[in-house]
Short mmCIF file of C-alpha atoms in Angstrom, two decimals:
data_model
loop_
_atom_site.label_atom_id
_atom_site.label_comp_id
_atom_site.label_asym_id
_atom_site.label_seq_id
_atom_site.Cartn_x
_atom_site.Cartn_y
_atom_site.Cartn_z
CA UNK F 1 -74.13 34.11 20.39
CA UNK F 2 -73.20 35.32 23.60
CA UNK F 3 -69.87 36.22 25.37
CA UNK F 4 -68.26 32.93 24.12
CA UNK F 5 -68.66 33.55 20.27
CA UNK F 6 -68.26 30.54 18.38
CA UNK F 7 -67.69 28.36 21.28
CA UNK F 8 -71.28 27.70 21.98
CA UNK F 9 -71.98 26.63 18.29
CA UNK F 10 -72.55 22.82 18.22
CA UNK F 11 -70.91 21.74 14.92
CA UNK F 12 -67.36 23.80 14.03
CA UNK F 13 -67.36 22.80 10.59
CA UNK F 14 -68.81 25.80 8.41
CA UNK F 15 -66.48 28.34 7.20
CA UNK F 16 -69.02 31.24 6.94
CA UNK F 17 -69.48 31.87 11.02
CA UNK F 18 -69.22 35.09 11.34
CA UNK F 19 -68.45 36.77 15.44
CA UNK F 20 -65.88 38.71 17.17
CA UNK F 21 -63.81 35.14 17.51
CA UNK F 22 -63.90 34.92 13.43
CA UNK F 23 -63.49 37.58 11.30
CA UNK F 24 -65.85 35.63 8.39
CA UNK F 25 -62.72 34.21 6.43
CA UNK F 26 -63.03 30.60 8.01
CA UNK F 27 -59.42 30.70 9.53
CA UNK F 28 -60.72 30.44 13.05
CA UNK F 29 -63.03 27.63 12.27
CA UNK F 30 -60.75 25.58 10.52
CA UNK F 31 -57.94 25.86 13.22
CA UNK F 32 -60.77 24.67 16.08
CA UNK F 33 -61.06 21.77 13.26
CA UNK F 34 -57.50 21.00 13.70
CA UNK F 35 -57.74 21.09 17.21
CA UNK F 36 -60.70 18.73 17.17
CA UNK F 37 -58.48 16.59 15.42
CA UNK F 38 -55.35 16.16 17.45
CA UNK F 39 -57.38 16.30 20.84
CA UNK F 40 -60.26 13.98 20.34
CA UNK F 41 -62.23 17.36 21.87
CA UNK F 42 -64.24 20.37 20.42
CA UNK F 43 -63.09 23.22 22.46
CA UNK F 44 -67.21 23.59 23.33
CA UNK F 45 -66.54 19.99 24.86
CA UNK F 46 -63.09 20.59 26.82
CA UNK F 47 -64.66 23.55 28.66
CA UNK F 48 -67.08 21.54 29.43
CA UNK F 49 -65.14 18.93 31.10
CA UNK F 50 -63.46 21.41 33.03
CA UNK F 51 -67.06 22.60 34.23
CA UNK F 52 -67.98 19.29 35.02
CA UNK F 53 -64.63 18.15 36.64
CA UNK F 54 -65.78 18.53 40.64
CA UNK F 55 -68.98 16.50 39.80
CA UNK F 56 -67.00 13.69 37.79
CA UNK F 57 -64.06 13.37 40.44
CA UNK F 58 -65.95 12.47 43.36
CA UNK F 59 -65.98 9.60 44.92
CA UNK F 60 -69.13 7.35 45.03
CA UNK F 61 -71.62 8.94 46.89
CA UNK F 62 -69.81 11.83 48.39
CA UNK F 63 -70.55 15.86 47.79
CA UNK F 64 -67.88 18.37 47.17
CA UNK F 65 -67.83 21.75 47.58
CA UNK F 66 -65.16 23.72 46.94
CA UNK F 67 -63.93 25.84 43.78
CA UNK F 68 -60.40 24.70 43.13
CA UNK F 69 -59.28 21.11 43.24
CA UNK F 70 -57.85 19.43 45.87
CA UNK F 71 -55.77 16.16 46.36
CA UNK F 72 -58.17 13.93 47.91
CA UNK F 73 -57.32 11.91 50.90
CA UNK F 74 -56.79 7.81 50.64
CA UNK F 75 -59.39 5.94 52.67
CA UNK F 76 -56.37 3.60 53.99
CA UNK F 77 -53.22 4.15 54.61
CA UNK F 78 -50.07 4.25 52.70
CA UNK F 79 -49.23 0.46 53.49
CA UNK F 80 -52.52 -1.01 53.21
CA UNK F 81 -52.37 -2.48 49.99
CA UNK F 82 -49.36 -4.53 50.53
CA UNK F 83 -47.50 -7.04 49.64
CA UNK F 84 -49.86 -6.00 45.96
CA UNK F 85 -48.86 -2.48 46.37
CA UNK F 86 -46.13 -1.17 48.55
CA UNK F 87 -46.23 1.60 50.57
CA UNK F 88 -43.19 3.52 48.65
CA UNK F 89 -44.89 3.14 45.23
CA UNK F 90 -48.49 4.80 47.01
CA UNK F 91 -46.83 7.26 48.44
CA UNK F 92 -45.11 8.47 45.45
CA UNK F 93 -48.03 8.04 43.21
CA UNK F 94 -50.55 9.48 45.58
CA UNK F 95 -48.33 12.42 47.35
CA UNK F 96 -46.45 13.12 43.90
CA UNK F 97 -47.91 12.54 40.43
CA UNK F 98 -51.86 12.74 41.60
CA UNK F 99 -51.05 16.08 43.48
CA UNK F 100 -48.75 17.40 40.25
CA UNK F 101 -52.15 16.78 38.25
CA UNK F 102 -54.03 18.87 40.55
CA UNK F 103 -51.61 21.91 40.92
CA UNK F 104 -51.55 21.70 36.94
CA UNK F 105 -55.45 21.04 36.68
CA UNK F 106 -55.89 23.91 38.63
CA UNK F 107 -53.27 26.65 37.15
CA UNK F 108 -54.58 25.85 33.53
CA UNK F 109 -58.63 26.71 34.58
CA UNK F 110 -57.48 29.74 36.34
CA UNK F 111 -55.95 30.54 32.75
CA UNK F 112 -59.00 28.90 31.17
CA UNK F 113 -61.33 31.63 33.07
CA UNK F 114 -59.13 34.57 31.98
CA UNK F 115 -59.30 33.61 28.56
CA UNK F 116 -62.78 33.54 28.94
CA UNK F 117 -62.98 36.40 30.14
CA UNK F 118 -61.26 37.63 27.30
CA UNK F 119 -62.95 36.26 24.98
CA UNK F 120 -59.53 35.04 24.22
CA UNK F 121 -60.16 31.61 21.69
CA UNK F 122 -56.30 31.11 20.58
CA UNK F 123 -55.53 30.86 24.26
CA UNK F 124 -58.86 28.69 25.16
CA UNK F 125 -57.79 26.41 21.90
CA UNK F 126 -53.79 25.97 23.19
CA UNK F 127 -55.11 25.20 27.07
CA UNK F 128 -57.29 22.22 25.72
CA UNK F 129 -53.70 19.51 26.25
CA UNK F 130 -53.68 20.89 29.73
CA UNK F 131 -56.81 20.34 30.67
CA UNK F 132 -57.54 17.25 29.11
CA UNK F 133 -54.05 15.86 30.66
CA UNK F 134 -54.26 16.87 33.83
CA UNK F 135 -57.98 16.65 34.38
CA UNK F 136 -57.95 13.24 33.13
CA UNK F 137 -54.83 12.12 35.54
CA UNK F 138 -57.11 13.93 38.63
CA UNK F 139 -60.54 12.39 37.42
CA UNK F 140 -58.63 8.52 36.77
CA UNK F 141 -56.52 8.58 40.08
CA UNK F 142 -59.60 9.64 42.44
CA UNK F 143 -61.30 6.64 40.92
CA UNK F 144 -58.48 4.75 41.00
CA UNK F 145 -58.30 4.95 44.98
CA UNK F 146 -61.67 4.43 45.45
CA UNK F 147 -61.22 1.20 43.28
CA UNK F 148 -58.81 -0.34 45.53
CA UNK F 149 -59.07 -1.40 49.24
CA UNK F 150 -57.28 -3.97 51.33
CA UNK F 151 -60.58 -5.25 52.67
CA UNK F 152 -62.34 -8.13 50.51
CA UNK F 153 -65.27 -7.80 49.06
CA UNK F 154 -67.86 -9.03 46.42
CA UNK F 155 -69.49 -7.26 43.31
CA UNK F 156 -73.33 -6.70 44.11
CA UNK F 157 -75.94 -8.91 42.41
CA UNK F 158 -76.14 -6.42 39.85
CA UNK F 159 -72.80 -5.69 38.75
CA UNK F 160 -72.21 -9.78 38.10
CA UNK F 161 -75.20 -10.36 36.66
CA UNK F 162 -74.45 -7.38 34.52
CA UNK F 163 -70.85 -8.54 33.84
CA UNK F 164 -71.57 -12.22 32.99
CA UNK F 165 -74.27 -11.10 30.26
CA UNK F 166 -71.85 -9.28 28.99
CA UNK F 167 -68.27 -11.53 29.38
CA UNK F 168 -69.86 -14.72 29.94
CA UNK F 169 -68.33 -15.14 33.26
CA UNK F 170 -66.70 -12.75 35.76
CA UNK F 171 -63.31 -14.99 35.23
CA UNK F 172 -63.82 -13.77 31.66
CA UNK F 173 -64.26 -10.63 32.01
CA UNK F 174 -61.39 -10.32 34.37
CA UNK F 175 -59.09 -12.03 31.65
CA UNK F 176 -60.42 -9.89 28.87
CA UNK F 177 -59.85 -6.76 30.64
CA UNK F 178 -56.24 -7.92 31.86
CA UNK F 179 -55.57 -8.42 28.15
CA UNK F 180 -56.57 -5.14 26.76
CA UNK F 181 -54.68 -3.74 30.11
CA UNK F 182 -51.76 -5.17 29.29
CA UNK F 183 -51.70 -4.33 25.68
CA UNK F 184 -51.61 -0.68 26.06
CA UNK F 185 -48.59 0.86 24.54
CA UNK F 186 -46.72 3.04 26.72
CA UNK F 187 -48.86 4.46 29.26
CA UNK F 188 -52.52 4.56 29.67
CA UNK F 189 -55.47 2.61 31.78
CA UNK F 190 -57.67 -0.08 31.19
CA UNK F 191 -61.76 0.31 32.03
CA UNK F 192 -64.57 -1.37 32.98
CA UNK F 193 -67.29 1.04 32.43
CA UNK F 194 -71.52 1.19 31.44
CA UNK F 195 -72.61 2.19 28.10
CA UNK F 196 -76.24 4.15 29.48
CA UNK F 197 -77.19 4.00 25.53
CA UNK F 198 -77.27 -0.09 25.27
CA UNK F 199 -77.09 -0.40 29.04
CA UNK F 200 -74.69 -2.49 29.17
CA UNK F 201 -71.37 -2.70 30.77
CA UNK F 202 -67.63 -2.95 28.74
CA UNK F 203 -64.00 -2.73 28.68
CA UNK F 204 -62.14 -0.04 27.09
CA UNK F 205 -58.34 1.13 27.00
CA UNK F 206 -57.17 4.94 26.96
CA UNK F 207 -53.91 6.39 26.37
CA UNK F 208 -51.94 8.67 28.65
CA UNK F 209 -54.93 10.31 30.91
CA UNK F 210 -57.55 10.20 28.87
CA UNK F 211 -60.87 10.51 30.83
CA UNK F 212 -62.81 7.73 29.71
CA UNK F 213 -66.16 9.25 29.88
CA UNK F 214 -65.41 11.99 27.71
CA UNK F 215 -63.14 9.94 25.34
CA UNK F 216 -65.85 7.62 25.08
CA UNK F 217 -68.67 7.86 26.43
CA UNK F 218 -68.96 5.03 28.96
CA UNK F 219 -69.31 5.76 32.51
CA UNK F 220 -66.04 4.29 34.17
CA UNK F 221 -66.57 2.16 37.23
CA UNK F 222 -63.27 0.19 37.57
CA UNK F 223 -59.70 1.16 36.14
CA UNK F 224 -56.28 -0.10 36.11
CA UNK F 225 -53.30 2.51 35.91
CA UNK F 226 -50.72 0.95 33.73
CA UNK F 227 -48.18 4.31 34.13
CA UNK F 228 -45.15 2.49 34.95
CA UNK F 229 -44.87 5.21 37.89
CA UNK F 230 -47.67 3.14 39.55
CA UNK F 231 -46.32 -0.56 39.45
CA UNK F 232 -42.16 -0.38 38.33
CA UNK F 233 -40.67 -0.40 41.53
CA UNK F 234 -42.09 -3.36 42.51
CA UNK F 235 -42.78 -5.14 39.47
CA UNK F 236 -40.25 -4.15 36.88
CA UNK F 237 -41.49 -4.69 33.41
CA UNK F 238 -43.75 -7.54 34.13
CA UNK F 239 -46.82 -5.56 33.34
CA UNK F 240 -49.24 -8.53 33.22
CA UNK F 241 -48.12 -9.64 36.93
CA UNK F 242 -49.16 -6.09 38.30
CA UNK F 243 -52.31 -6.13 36.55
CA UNK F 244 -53.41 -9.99 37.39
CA UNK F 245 -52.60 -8.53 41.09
CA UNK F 246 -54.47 -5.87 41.22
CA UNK F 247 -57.74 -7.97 41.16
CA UNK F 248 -56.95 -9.16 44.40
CA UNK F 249 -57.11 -5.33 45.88
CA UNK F 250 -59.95 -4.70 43.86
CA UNK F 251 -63.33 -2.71 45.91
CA UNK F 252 -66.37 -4.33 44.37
CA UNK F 253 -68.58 -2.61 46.90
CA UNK F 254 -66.88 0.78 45.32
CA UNK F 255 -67.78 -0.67 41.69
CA UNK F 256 -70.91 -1.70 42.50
CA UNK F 257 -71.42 1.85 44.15
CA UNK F 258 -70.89 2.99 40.49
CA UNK F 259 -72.67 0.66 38.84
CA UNK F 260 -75.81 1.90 40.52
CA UNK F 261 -75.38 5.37 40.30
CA UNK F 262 -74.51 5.11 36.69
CA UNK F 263 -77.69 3.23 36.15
CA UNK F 264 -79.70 5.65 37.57
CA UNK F 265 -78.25 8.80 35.66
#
């Protein structure tokens, strides 16, 4: 099986694997069960994301090349985005809570790769919150940035041909995925993103920082943050306000950019 034991086995559901991870009893498997269960993720497909997590944070079209995670830069400036955004609320949000997912994203895969290196599955098993948190809050906000610019601009031929055979119109699909935006209890984002299996494109909502592609399956190419740390200041508790706005700050050339390379996957 190799140095990862019963981490490379596809299905975790048989209680006779036998390995230096499982002693044969079953307890192992059935905890990584559990796990499966309260994360949404086999531990096989959490390490995984963490693998994949400098290819999936990128932005469209750029190369990265570096080991650990770094806060990526805005491609405007702090006050760019208002009166839709102010300046405080970016810099907060940018400076603060996207860097605090990085330091964390970062400190749990350097534990990830001891434990590996260990051959340690408890400790692989209880870093899978970590990783899924934090790597979803870096993967979301980098996209996030990218999805927002104070110049205007249109969605490519393809993306709204693509989104009225799917909504109808692009003024439906903007109030469909306001409404499933606004609906999310507590904190979470709302998605536009492309199913490659029907090729089509749809909305979907996540909770906290869930990545989208790996809670789902759809590629994301346009989110909304509804954390209150991204709107509050400025817009109180009128959720739907912030999210109407952000529509008007929203980089269809960016989307589109997705769109293609999605398509082409």
């Amino acid at each position: 099986m190799g140095a990862f034991g019963i981490f490379e086995l596809e299905s975790f559901q048989s209680s006779e694997v036998a390995c230096k991870s499982c002693d044969g009893t079953g307890r192992k498997t059935r905890r990584i069960c559990i796990y499966r269960e309260k994360t949404g993720f086999s531990p096989r497909k959490m390490m995984s994301m963490s693998r994949n997590l400098l290819q999936a944070t990128r932005g469209a079209g750029s190369v990265i090349s570096r080991s650990k995670h770094t806060l990526p830069q805005l491609p405007y400036d702090y006050a760019a985005l208002e009166p839709i955004i102010c300046r405080e609320i970016m810099e907060l949000h940018h400076q603060k809570h996207h860097q605090t997912y990085v330091n964390n994203l970062n400190a749990a895969e350097e534990q990830l790769q001891e434990a590996l290196q260990k051959n340690d599955a408890s400790k692989v098993i209880a870093l899978g919150g970590a990783l899924k948190f934090n790597g979803g809050g870096h993967i979301n906000h980098t996209i996030f940035w990218n999805n927002l610019s104070p110049e205007r601009s249109d969605p490519s031929k393809e993306l709204k041909e693509a989104i009225d055979r799917r909504f109808g119109s692009f003024d439906n699909f903007k109030k469909e995925l306001s409404t499933i935006t606004v609906a999310v209890q507590g904190s979470g984002w709302g998605w536009l993103g492309y199913n490659k299996k029907t090729k089509q494109v749809e909305i979907a909502a996540c909770a906290n920082q869930d990545p989208l592609e790996a809670t789902t399956g759809l590629v994301p190419l346009f989110g909304i943050d509804v954390w209150e740390h991204a709107y509050y200041l400025q817009y109180k508790n009128v959720r739907p306000t912030y999210v109407q706005a952000i529509f008007d700050i929203a980089n269809w050339k960016d989307v589109s950019k997705r769109l293609e390379l999605a398509q082409k996957s």
